[in-house]
JSON list of N, CA and C in Angstrom, two decimals:
[
{"chain": "R", "resi": 5, "resn": "UNK", "atom": "N", "xyz": [-8.98, 24.48, 1.64]},
{"chain": "R", "resi": 5, "resn": "UNK", "atom": "CA", "xyz": [-9.39, 25.56, 2.84]},
{"chain": "R", "resi": 5, "resn": "UNK", "atom": "C", "xyz": [-9.14, 24.68, 4.39]},
{"chain": "R", "resi": 6, "resn": "UNK", "atom": "N", "xyz": [-8.34, 26.02, 5.08]},
{"chain": "R", "resi": 6, "resn": "UNK", "atom": "CA", "xyz": [-7.90, 25.58, 6.30]},
{"chain": "R", "resi": 6, "resn": "UNK", "atom": "C", "xyz": [-8.59, 25.98, 7.38]},
{"chain": "R", "resi": 7, "resn": "UNK", "atom": "N", "xyz": [-9.60, 25.11, 8.30]},
{"chain": "R", "resi": 7, "resn": "UNK", "atom": "CA", "xyz": [-9.85, 25.57, 9.39]},
{"chain": "R", "resi": 7, "resn": "UNK", "atom": "C", "xyz": [-9.33, 25.90, 10.66]},
{"chain": "R", "resi": 8, "resn": "UNK", "atom": "N", "xyz": [-9.21, 27.11, 11.17]},
{"chain": "R", "resi": 8, "resn": "UNK", "atom": "CA", "xyz": [-8.63, 27.10, 12.50]},
{"chain": "R", "resi": 8, "resn": "UNK", "atom": "C", "xyz": [-8.92, 27.28, 13.76]},
{"chain": "R", "resi": 9, "resn": "UNK", "atom": "N", "xyz": [-8.47, 26.73, 15.02]},
{"chain": "R", "resi": 9, "resn": "UNK", "atom": "CA", "xyz": [-9.01, 26.99, 16.22]},
{"chain": "R", "resi": 9, "resn": "UNK", "atom": "C", "xyz": [-8.16, 27.82, 16.98]},
{"chain": "R", "resi": 10, "resn": "UNK", "atom": "N", "xyz": [-8.36, 28.88, 17.41]},
{"chain": "R", "resi": 10, "resn": "UNK", "atom": "CA", "xyz": [-7.10, 29.65, 18.34]},
{"chain": "R", "resi": 10, "resn": "UNK", "atom": "C", "xyz": [-5.99, 29.48, 17.73]},
{"chain": "R", "resi": 11, "resn": "UNK", "atom": "N", "xyz": [-6.23, 30.14, 16.41]},
{"chain": "R", "resi": 11, "resn": "UNK", "atom": "CA", "xyz": [-5.16, 30.28, 15.60]},
{"chain": "R", "resi": 11, "resn": "UNK", "atom": "C", "xyz": [-4.47, 29.06, 15.22]},
{"chain": "R", "resi": 12, "resn": "UNK", "atom": "N", "xyz": [-4.44, 27.94, 15.25]},
{"chain": "R", "resi": 12, "resn": "UNK", "atom": "CA", "xyz": [-3.76, 26.33, 15.02]},
{"chain": "R", "resi": 12, "resn": "UNK", "atom": "C", "xyz": [-4.94, 25.93, 13.82]},
{"chain": "R", "resi": 13, "resn": "UNK", "atom": "N", "xyz": [-4.12, 25.35, 12.93]},
{"chain": "R", "resi": 13, "resn": "UNK", "atom": "CA", "xyz": [-4.92, 24.40, 11.63]},
{"chain": "R", "resi": 13, "resn": "UNK", "atom": "C", "xyz": [-5.78, 23.28, 12.81]},
{"chain": "R", "resi": 14, "resn": "UNK", "atom": "N", "xyz": [-7.03, 23.23, 12.42]},
{"chain": "R", "resi": 14, "resn": "UNK", "atom": "CA", "xyz": [-7.62, 22.23, 12.75]},
{"chain": "R", "resi": 14, "resn": "UNK", "atom": "C", "xyz": [-8.26, 21.39, 12.11]},
{"chain": "R", "resi": 15, "resn": "UNK", "atom": "N", "xyz": [-8.62, 21.77, 10.93]},
{"chain": "R", "resi": 15, "resn": "UNK", "atom": "CA", "xyz": [-8.84, 21.34, 9.79]},
{"chain": "R", "resi": 15, "resn": "UNK", "atom": "C", "xyz": [-9.32, 21.61, 8.60]},
{"chain": "R", "resi": 16, "resn": "UNK", "atom": "N", "xyz": [-9.14, 20.45, 7.69]},
{"chain": "R", "resi": 16, "resn": "UNK", "atom": "CA", "xyz": [-8.76, 21.17, 5.86]},
{"chain": "R", "resi": 16, "resn": "UNK", "atom": "C", "xyz": [-10.16, 20.57, 4.96]},
{"chain": "R", "resi": 17, "resn": "UNK", "atom": "N", "xyz": [-10.59, 21.36, 4.42]},
{"chain": "R", "resi": 17, "resn": "UNK", "atom": "CA", "xyz": [-11.51, 21.07, 3.36]},
{"chain": "R", "resi": 17, "resn": "UNK", "atom": "C", "xyz": [-11.18, 21.20, 2.21]},
{"chain": "R", "resi": 18, "resn": "UNK", "atom": "N", "xyz": [-11.46, 20.16, 1.66]},
{"chain": "R", "resi": 18, "resn": "UNK", "atom": "CA", "xyz": [-11.24, 20.26, 0.12]},
{"chain": "R", "resi": 18, "resn": "UNK", "atom": "C", "xyz": [-12.34, 19.31, -0.82]},
{"chain": "R", "resi": 19, "resn": "UNK", "atom": "N", "xyz": [-12.40, 19.61, -2.06]},
{"chain": "R", "resi": 19, "resn": "UNK", "atom": "CA", "xyz": [-13.00, 19.10, -3.03]},
{"chain": "R", "resi": 19, "resn": "UNK", "atom": "C", "xyz": [-12.77, 17.57, -2.81]},
{"chain": "R", "resi": 20, "resn": "UNK", "atom": "N", "xyz": [-14.22, 16.72, -3.37]},
{"chain": "R", "resi": 20, "resn": "UNK", "atom": "CA", "xyz": [-14.09, 15.21, -3.28]},
{"chain": "R", "resi": 20, "resn": "UNK", "atom": "C", "xyz": [-12.96, 14.85, -4.38]},
{"chain": "R", "resi": 21, "resn": "UNK", "atom": "N", "xyz": [-12.63, 15.51, -5.65]},
{"chain": "R", "resi": 21, "resn": "UNK", "atom": "CA", "xyz": [-11.92, 15.02, -6.70]},
{"chain": "R", "resi": 21, "resn": "UNK", "atom": "C", "xyz": [-10.44, 15.31, -6.16]},
{"chain": "R", "resi": 22, "resn": "UNK", "atom": "N", "xyz": [-10.31, 16.62, -5.72]},
{"chain": "R", "resi": 22, "resn": "UNK", "atom": "CA", "xyz": [-9.25, 16.35, -5.12]},
{"chain": "R", "resi": 22, "resn": "UNK", "atom": "C", "xyz": [-8.59, 15.55, -3.96]},
{"chain": "R", "resi": 23, "resn": "UNK", "atom": "N", "xyz": [-10.03, 15.06, -3.00]},
{"chain": "R", "resi": 23, "resn": "UNK", "atom": "CA", "xyz": [-9.26, 14.30, -2.11]},
{"chain": "R", "resi": 23, "resn": "UNK", "atom": "C", "xyz": [-9.54, 12.78, -2.55]},
{"chain": "R", "resi": 24, "resn": "UNK", "atom": "N", "xyz": [-10.15, 12.51, -3.58]},
{"chain": "R", "resi": 24, "resn": "UNK", "atom": "CA", "xyz": [-9.87, 11.05, -4.49]},
{"chain": "R", "resi": 24, "resn": "UNK", "atom": "C", "xyz": [-8.37, 11.06, -5.00]},
{"chain": "R", "resi": 25, "resn": "UNK", "atom": "N", "xyz": [-8.01, 12.60, -5.74]},
{"chain": "R", "resi": 25, "resn": "UNK", "atom": "CA", "xyz": [-6.37, 12.29, -6.13]},
{"chain": "R", "resi": 25, "resn": "UNK", "atom": "C", "xyz": [-5.49, 12.04, -4.88]},
{"chain": "R", "resi": 26, "resn": "UNK", "atom": "N", "xyz": [-5.71, 12.72, -3.83]},
{"chain": "R", "resi": 26, "resn": "UNK", "atom": "CA", "xyz": [-5.10, 12.55, -2.92]},
{"chain": "R", "resi": 26, "resn": "UNK", "atom": "C", "xyz": [-4.95, 11.09, -2.42]},
{"chain": "R", "resi": 27, "resn": "UNK", "atom": "N", "xyz": [-5.94, 10.09, -2.40]},
{"chain": "R", "resi": 27, "resn": "UNK", "atom": "CA", "xyz": [-5.92, 8.90, -2.19]},
{"chain": "R", "resi": 27, "resn": "UNK", "atom": "C", "xyz": [-5.42, 7.96, -3.02]},
{"chain": "R", "resi": 28, "resn": "UNK", "atom": "N", "xyz": [-5.64, 8.19, -4.07]},
{"chain": "R", "resi": 28, "resn": "UNK", "atom": "CA", "xyz": [-4.89, 7.66, -5.42]},
{"chain": "R", "resi": 28, "resn": "UNK", "atom": "C", "xyz": [-3.06, 7.82, -5.50]},
{"chain": "R", "resi": 29, "resn": "UNK", "atom": "N", "xyz": [-2.82, 8.79, -5.11]},
{"chain": "R", "resi": 29, "resn": "UNK", "atom": "CA", "xyz": [-1.51, 9.22, -4.82]},
{"chain": "R", "resi": 29, "resn": "UNK", "atom": "C", "xyz": [-0.81, 8.40, -4.11]},
{"chain": "R", "resi": 30, "resn": "UNK", "atom": "N", "xyz": [-1.36, 8.58, -2.83]},
{"chain": "R", "resi": 30, "resn": "UNK", "atom": "CA", "xyz": [-1.18, 7.80, -1.62]},
{"chain": "R", "resi": 30, "resn": "UNK", "atom": "C", "xyz": [-1.00, 6.19, -1.85]},
{"chain": "R", "resi": 31, "resn": "UNK", "atom": "N", "xyz": [-2.23, 5.81, -2.61]},
{"chain": "R", "resi": 31, "resn": "UNK", "atom": "CA", "xyz": [-2.02, 4.23, -2.90]},
{"chain": "R", "resi": 31, "resn": "UNK", "atom": "C", "xyz": [-0.94, 4.02, -3.84]},
{"chain": "R", "resi": 32, "resn": "UNK", "atom": "N", "xyz": [-0.92, 4.97, -4.58]},
{"chain": "R", "resi": 32, "resn": "UNK", "atom": "CA", "xyz": [0.23, 4.68, -5.47]},
{"chain": "R", "resi": 32, "resn": "UNK", "atom": "C", "xyz": [1.71, 4.64, -4.84]},
{"chain": "R", "resi": 33, "resn": "UNK", "atom": "N", "xyz": [2.22, 5.54, -3.98]},
{"chain": "R", "resi": 33, "resn": "UNK", "atom": "CA", "xyz": [3.15, 5.54, -3.07]},
{"chain": "R", "resi": 33, "resn": "UNK", "atom": "C", "xyz": [3.45, 4.55, -2.26]},
{"chain": "R", "resi": 34, "resn": "UNK", "atom": "N", "xyz": [2.17, 3.96, -1.74]},
{"chain": "R", "resi": 34, "resn": "UNK", "atom": "CA", "xyz": [2.35, 2.73, -0.74]},
{"chain": "R", "resi": 34, "resn": "UNK", "atom": "C", "xyz": [2.50, 1.21, -1.60]},
{"chain": "R", "resi": 35, "resn": "UNK", "atom": "N", "xyz": [2.08, 1.09, -2.90]},
{"chain": "R", "resi": 35, "resn": "UNK", "atom": "CA", "xyz": [2.53, 0.27, -3.95]},
{"chain": "R", "resi": 35, "resn": "UNK", "atom": "C", "xyz": [3.94, 0.09, -4.31]},
{"chain": "R", "resi": 36, "resn": "UNK", "atom": "N", "xyz": [4.64, 1.48, -4.17]},
{"chain": "R", "resi": 36, "resn": "UNK", "atom": "CA", "xyz": [6.15, 1.84, -4.89]},
{"chain": "R", "resi": 36, "resn": "UNK", "atom": "C", "xyz": [6.71, 1.09, -3.71]},
{"chain": "R", "resi": 37, "resn": "UNK", "atom": "N", "xyz": [6.48, 1.81, -2.42]},
{"chain": "R", "resi": 37, "resn": "UNK", "atom": "CA", "xyz": [6.87, 1.10, -1.22]},
{"chain": "R", "resi": 37, "resn": "UNK", "atom": "C", "xyz": [7.33, -0.35, -1.30]},
{"chain": "R", "resi": 38, "resn": "UNK", "atom": "N", "xyz": [5.92, -0.88, -1.12]},
{"chain": "R", "resi": 38, "resn": "UNK", "atom": "CA", "xyz": [5.73, -2.38, -1.34]},
{"chain": "R", "resi": 38, "resn": "UNK", "atom": "C", "xyz": [6.88, -3.19, -2.57]},
{"chain": "R", "resi": 39, "resn": "UNK", "atom": "N", "xyz": [6.88, -2.71, -3.63]},
{"chain": "R", "resi": 39, "resn": "UNK", "atom": "CA", "xyz": [7.74, -3.29, -4.48]},
{"chain": "R", "resi": 39, "resn": "UNK", "atom": "C", "xyz": [9.01, -3.58, -4.18]},
{"chain": "R", "resi": 40, "resn": "UNK", "atom": "N", "xyz": [9.25, -1.85, -3.78]},
{"chain": "R", "resi": 40, "resn": "UNK", "atom": "CA", "xyz": [11.06, -1.99, -3.43]},
{"chain": "R", "resi": 40, "resn": "UNK", "atom": "C", "xyz": [11.40, -2.76, -2.22]},
{"chain": "R", "resi": 41, "resn": "UNK", "atom": "N", "xyz": [10.15, -2.92, -1.16]},
{"chain": "R", "resi": 41, "resn": "UNK", "atom": "CA", "xyz": [10.48, -4.03, 0.03]},
{"chain": "R", "resi": 41, "resn": "UNK", "atom": "C", "xyz": [10.94, -5.59, -0.70]},
{"chain": "R", "resi": 42, "resn": "UNK", "atom": "N", "xyz": [10.04, -5.66, -1.46]},
{"chain": "R", "resi": 42, "resn": "UNK", "atom": "CA", "xyz": [9.97, -7.05, -2.21]},
{"chain": "R", "resi": 42, "resn": "UNK", "atom": "C", "xyz": [11.55, -7.08, -2.60]},
{"chain": "R", "resi": 43, "resn": "UNK", "atom": "N", "xyz": [11.58, -6.40, -3.86]},
{"chain": "R", "resi": 43, "resn": "UNK", "atom": "CA", "xyz": [12.94, -6.29, -4.50]},
{"chain": "R", "resi": 43, "resn": "UNK", "atom": "C", "xyz": [14.40, -6.41, -3.18]},
{"chain": "R", "resi": 44, "resn": "UNK", "atom": "N", "xyz": [14.29, -5.48, -2.61]},
{"chain": "R", "resi": 44, "resn": "UNK", "atom": "CA", "xyz": [15.41, -5.81, -1.76]},
{"chain": "R", "resi": 44, "resn": "UNK", "atom": "C", "xyz": [15.13, -7.27, -0.66]},
{"chain": "R", "resi": 45, "resn": "UNK", "atom": "N", "xyz": [14.50, -7.66, -0.45]},
{"chain": "R", "resi": 45, "resn": "UNK", "atom": "CA", "xyz": [14.39, -9.02, 0.30]},
{"chain": "R", "resi": 45, "resn": "UNK", "atom": "C", "xyz": [14.69, -10.35, -0.51]},
{"chain": "R", "resi": 46, "resn": "UNK", "atom": "N", "xyz": [14.57, -9.73, -2.01]},
{"chain": "R", "resi": 46, "resn": "UNK", "atom": "CA", "xyz": [14.92, -10.82, -2.95]},
{"chain": "R", "resi": 46, "resn": "UNK", "atom": "C", "xyz": [16.42, -10.64, -3.13]},
{"chain": "R", "resi": 47, "resn": "UNK", "atom": "N", "xyz": [16.70, -9.43, -3.14]},
{"chain": "R", "resi": 47, "resn": "UNK", "atom": "CA", "xyz": [18.26, -9.27, -3.59]},
{"chain": "R", "resi": 47, "resn": "UNK", "atom": "C", "xyz": [19.13, -9.88, -2.35]},
{"chain": "R", "resi": 48, "resn": "UNK", "atom": "N", "xyz": [18.76, -9.97, -1.03]},
{"chain": "R", "resi": 48, "resn": "UNK", "atom": "CA", "xyz": [18.97, -10.15, 0.08]},
{"chain": "R", "resi": 48, "resn": "UNK", "atom": "C", "xyz": [18.83, -12.12, 0.33]},
{"chain": "R", "resi": 49, "resn": "UNK", "atom": "N", "xyz": [18.23, -12.39, -0.91]},
{"chain": "R", "resi": 49, "resn": "UNK", "atom": "CA", "xyz": [17.91, -14.12, -0.84]},
{"chain": "R", "resi": 49, "resn": "UNK", "atom": "C", "xyz": [17.01, -14.26, 0.13]},
{"chain": "R", "resi": 50, "resn": "UNK", "atom": "N", "xyz": [15.83, -13.25, 0.37]},
{"chain": "R", "resi": 50, "resn": "UNK", "atom": "CA", "xyz": [14.80, -13.84, 1.24]},
{"chain": "R", "resi": 50, "resn": "UNK", "atom": "C", "xyz": [13.59, -14.31, 0.55]},
{"chain": "R", "resi": 51, "resn": "UNK", "atom": "N", "xyz": [12.87, -14.45, 0.86]},
{"chain": "R", "resi": 51, "resn": "UNK", "atom": "CA", "xyz": [11.95, -15.16, 0.12]},
{"chain": "R", "resi": 51, "resn": "UNK", "atom": "C", "xyz": [11.84, -17.09, -0.03]},
{"chain": "R", "resi": 52, "resn": "UNK", "atom": "N", "xyz": [10.70, -17.14, -1.06]},
{"chain": "R", "resi": 52, "resn": "UNK", "atom": "CA", "xyz": [10.86, -18.33, -1.32]},
{"chain": "R", "resi": 52, "resn": "UNK", "atom": "C", "xyz": [10.70, -18.59, -2.85]},
{"chain": "R", "resi": 53, "resn": "UNK", "atom": "N", "xyz": [10.84, -20.03, -3.62]},
{"chain": "R", "resi": 53, "resn": "UNK", "atom": "CA", "xyz": [10.70, -20.03, -4.92]},
{"chain": "R", "resi": 53, "resn": "UNK", "atom": "C", "xyz": [9.00, -20.02, -5.18]},
{"chain": "R", "resi": 54, "resn": "UNK", "atom": "N", "xyz": [8.69, -19.85, -6.26]},
{"chain": "R", "resi": 54, "resn": "UNK", "atom": "CA", "xyz": [7.13, -19.81, -6.61]},
{"chain": "R", "resi": 54, "resn": "UNK", "atom": "C", "xyz": [6.54, -20.62, -6.16]},
{"chain": "R", "resi": 55, "resn": "UNK", "atom": "N", "xyz": [6.89, -22.12, -6.77]},
{"chain": "R", "resi": 55, "resn": "UNK", "atom": "CA", "xyz": [6.17, -23.09, -6.75]},
{"chain": "R", "resi": 55, "resn": "UNK", "atom": "C", "xyz": [5.71, -23.67, -5.42]},
{"chain": "R", "resi": 56, "resn": "UNK", "atom": "N", "xyz": [6.85, -23.19, -4.55]},
{"chain": "R", "resi": 56, "resn": "UNK", "atom": "CA", "xyz": [6.84, -23.23, -2.83]},
{"chain": "R", "resi": 56, "resn": "UNK", "atom": "C", "xyz": [5.43, -22.45, -2.35]},
{"chain": "R", "resi": 57, "resn": "UNK", "atom": "N", "xyz": [5.79, -21.50, -2.69]},
{"chain": "R", "resi": 57, "resn": "UNK", "atom": "CA", "xyz": [4.63, -20.10, -2.31]},
{"chain": "R", "resi": 57, "resn": "UNK", "atom": "C", "xyz": [3.38, -20.57, -2.54]},
{"chain": "R", "resi": 58, "resn": "UNK", "atom": "N", "xyz": [3.09, -20.66, -4.12]},
{"chain": "R", "resi": 58, "resn": "UNK", "atom": "CA", "xyz": [1.49, -21.13, -4.96]},
{"chain": "R", "resi": 58, "resn": "UNK", "atom": "C", "xyz": [0.95, -22.36, -4.11]},
{"chain": "R", "resi": 59, "resn": "UNK", "atom": "N", "xyz": [2.03, -23.38, -3.60]},
{"chain": "R", "resi": 59, "resn": "UNK", "atom": "CA", "xyz": [1.45, -24.33, -2.78]},
{"chain": "R", "resi": 59, "resn": "UNK", "atom": "C", "xyz": [1.15, -24.09, -1.25]},
{"chain": "R", "resi": 60, "resn": "UNK", "atom": "N", "xyz": [1.69, -23.20, -0.71]},
{"chain": "R", "resi": 60, "resn": "UNK", "atom": "CA", "xyz": [1.30, -22.94, 0.63]},
{"chain": "R", "resi": 60, "resn": "UNK", "atom": "C", "xyz": [-0.02, -21.78, 0.44]},
{"chain": "R", "resi": 61, "resn": "UNK", "atom": "N", "xyz": [-0.05, -21.27, -0.67]},
{"chain": "R", "resi": 61, "resn": "UNK", "atom": "CA", "xyz": [-1.27, -20.28, -0.56]},
{"chain": "R", "resi": 61, "resn": "UNK", "atom": "C", "xyz": [-2.32, -21.42, -0.95]},
{"chain": "R", "resi": 62, "resn": "UNK", "atom": "N", "xyz": [-2.56, -22.03, -1.79]},
{"chain": "R", "resi": 62, "resn": "UNK", "atom": "CA", "xyz": [-3.26, -22.71, -1.98]},
{"chain": "R", "resi": 62, "resn": "UNK", "atom": "C", "xyz": [-3.79, -23.78, -0.70]},
{"chain": "R", "resi": 63, "resn": "UNK", "atom": "N", "xyz": [-3.26, -24.43, 0.20]},
{"chain": "R", "resi": 63, "resn": "UNK", "atom": "CA", "xyz": [-3.20, -24.87, 1.46]},
{"chain": "R", "resi": 63, "resn": "UNK", "atom": "C", "xyz": [-3.92, -24.08, 2.03]},
{"chain": "R", "resi": 64, "resn": "UNK", "atom": "N", "xyz": [-3.51, -22.72, 2.25]},
{"chain": "R", "resi": 64, "resn": "UNK", "atom": "CA", "xyz": [-4.07, -21.51, 3.08]},
{"chain": "R", "resi": 64, "resn": "UNK", "atom": "C", "xyz": [-5.49, -21.36, 3.10]},
{"chain": "R", "resi": 65, "resn": "UNK", "atom": "N", "xyz": [-5.57, -21.10, 1.82]},
{"chain": "R", "resi": 65, "resn": "UNK", "atom": "CA", "xyz": [-6.75, -20.54, 0.99]},
{"chain": "R", "resi": 65, "resn": "UNK", "atom": "C", "xyz": [-7.53, -21.29, 0.49]},
{"chain": "R", "resi": 66, "resn": "UNK", "atom": "N", "xyz": [-7.29, -22.77, 0.50]},
{"chain": "R", "resi": 66, "resn": "UNK", "atom": "CA", "xyz": [-8.01, -23.59, -0.06]},
{"chain": "R", "resi": 66, "resn": "UNK", "atom": "C", "xyz": [-8.32, -23.34, -1.54]},
{"chain": "R", "resi": 67, "resn": "UNK", "atom": "N", "xyz": [-7.25, -23.26, -2.53]},
{"chain": "R", "resi": 67, "resn": "UNK", "atom": "CA", "xyz": [-7.37, -22.70, -3.64]},
{"chain": "R", "resi": 67, "resn": "UNK", "atom": "C", "xyz": [-7.32, -23.84, -4.49]},
{"chain": "R", "resi": 68, "resn": "UNK", "atom": "N", "xyz": [-8.16, -23.77, -5.73]},
{"chain": "R", "resi": 68, "resn": "UNK", "atom": "CA", "xyz": [-7.80, -24.97, -6.64]},
{"chain": "R", "resi": 68, "resn": "UNK", "atom": "C", "xyz": [-6.66, -25.21, -7.54]},
{"chain": "R", "resi": 69, "resn": "UNK", "atom": "N", "xyz": [-6.40, -26.25, -7.77]},
{"chain": "R", "resi": 69, "resn": "UNK", "atom": "CA", "xyz": [-5.21, -26.58, -8.47]},
{"chain": "R", "resi": 69, "resn": "UNK", "atom": "C", "xyz": [-5.21, -25.87, -9.94]}
]
């Protein structure tokens, strides 16, 4: 349902299930975009080797070996 003010859309009202589906879909699309970006960076030779990245994360967040 779209509520209008002076003939222009001002708010949308929808049930909780539909809203959650919308949020889930948005999260999926954002994940796909992030994966695509990572693949592009990898293909361009950007990034770092896994061992180096893991070492950096352990140091930054105090993770155990």
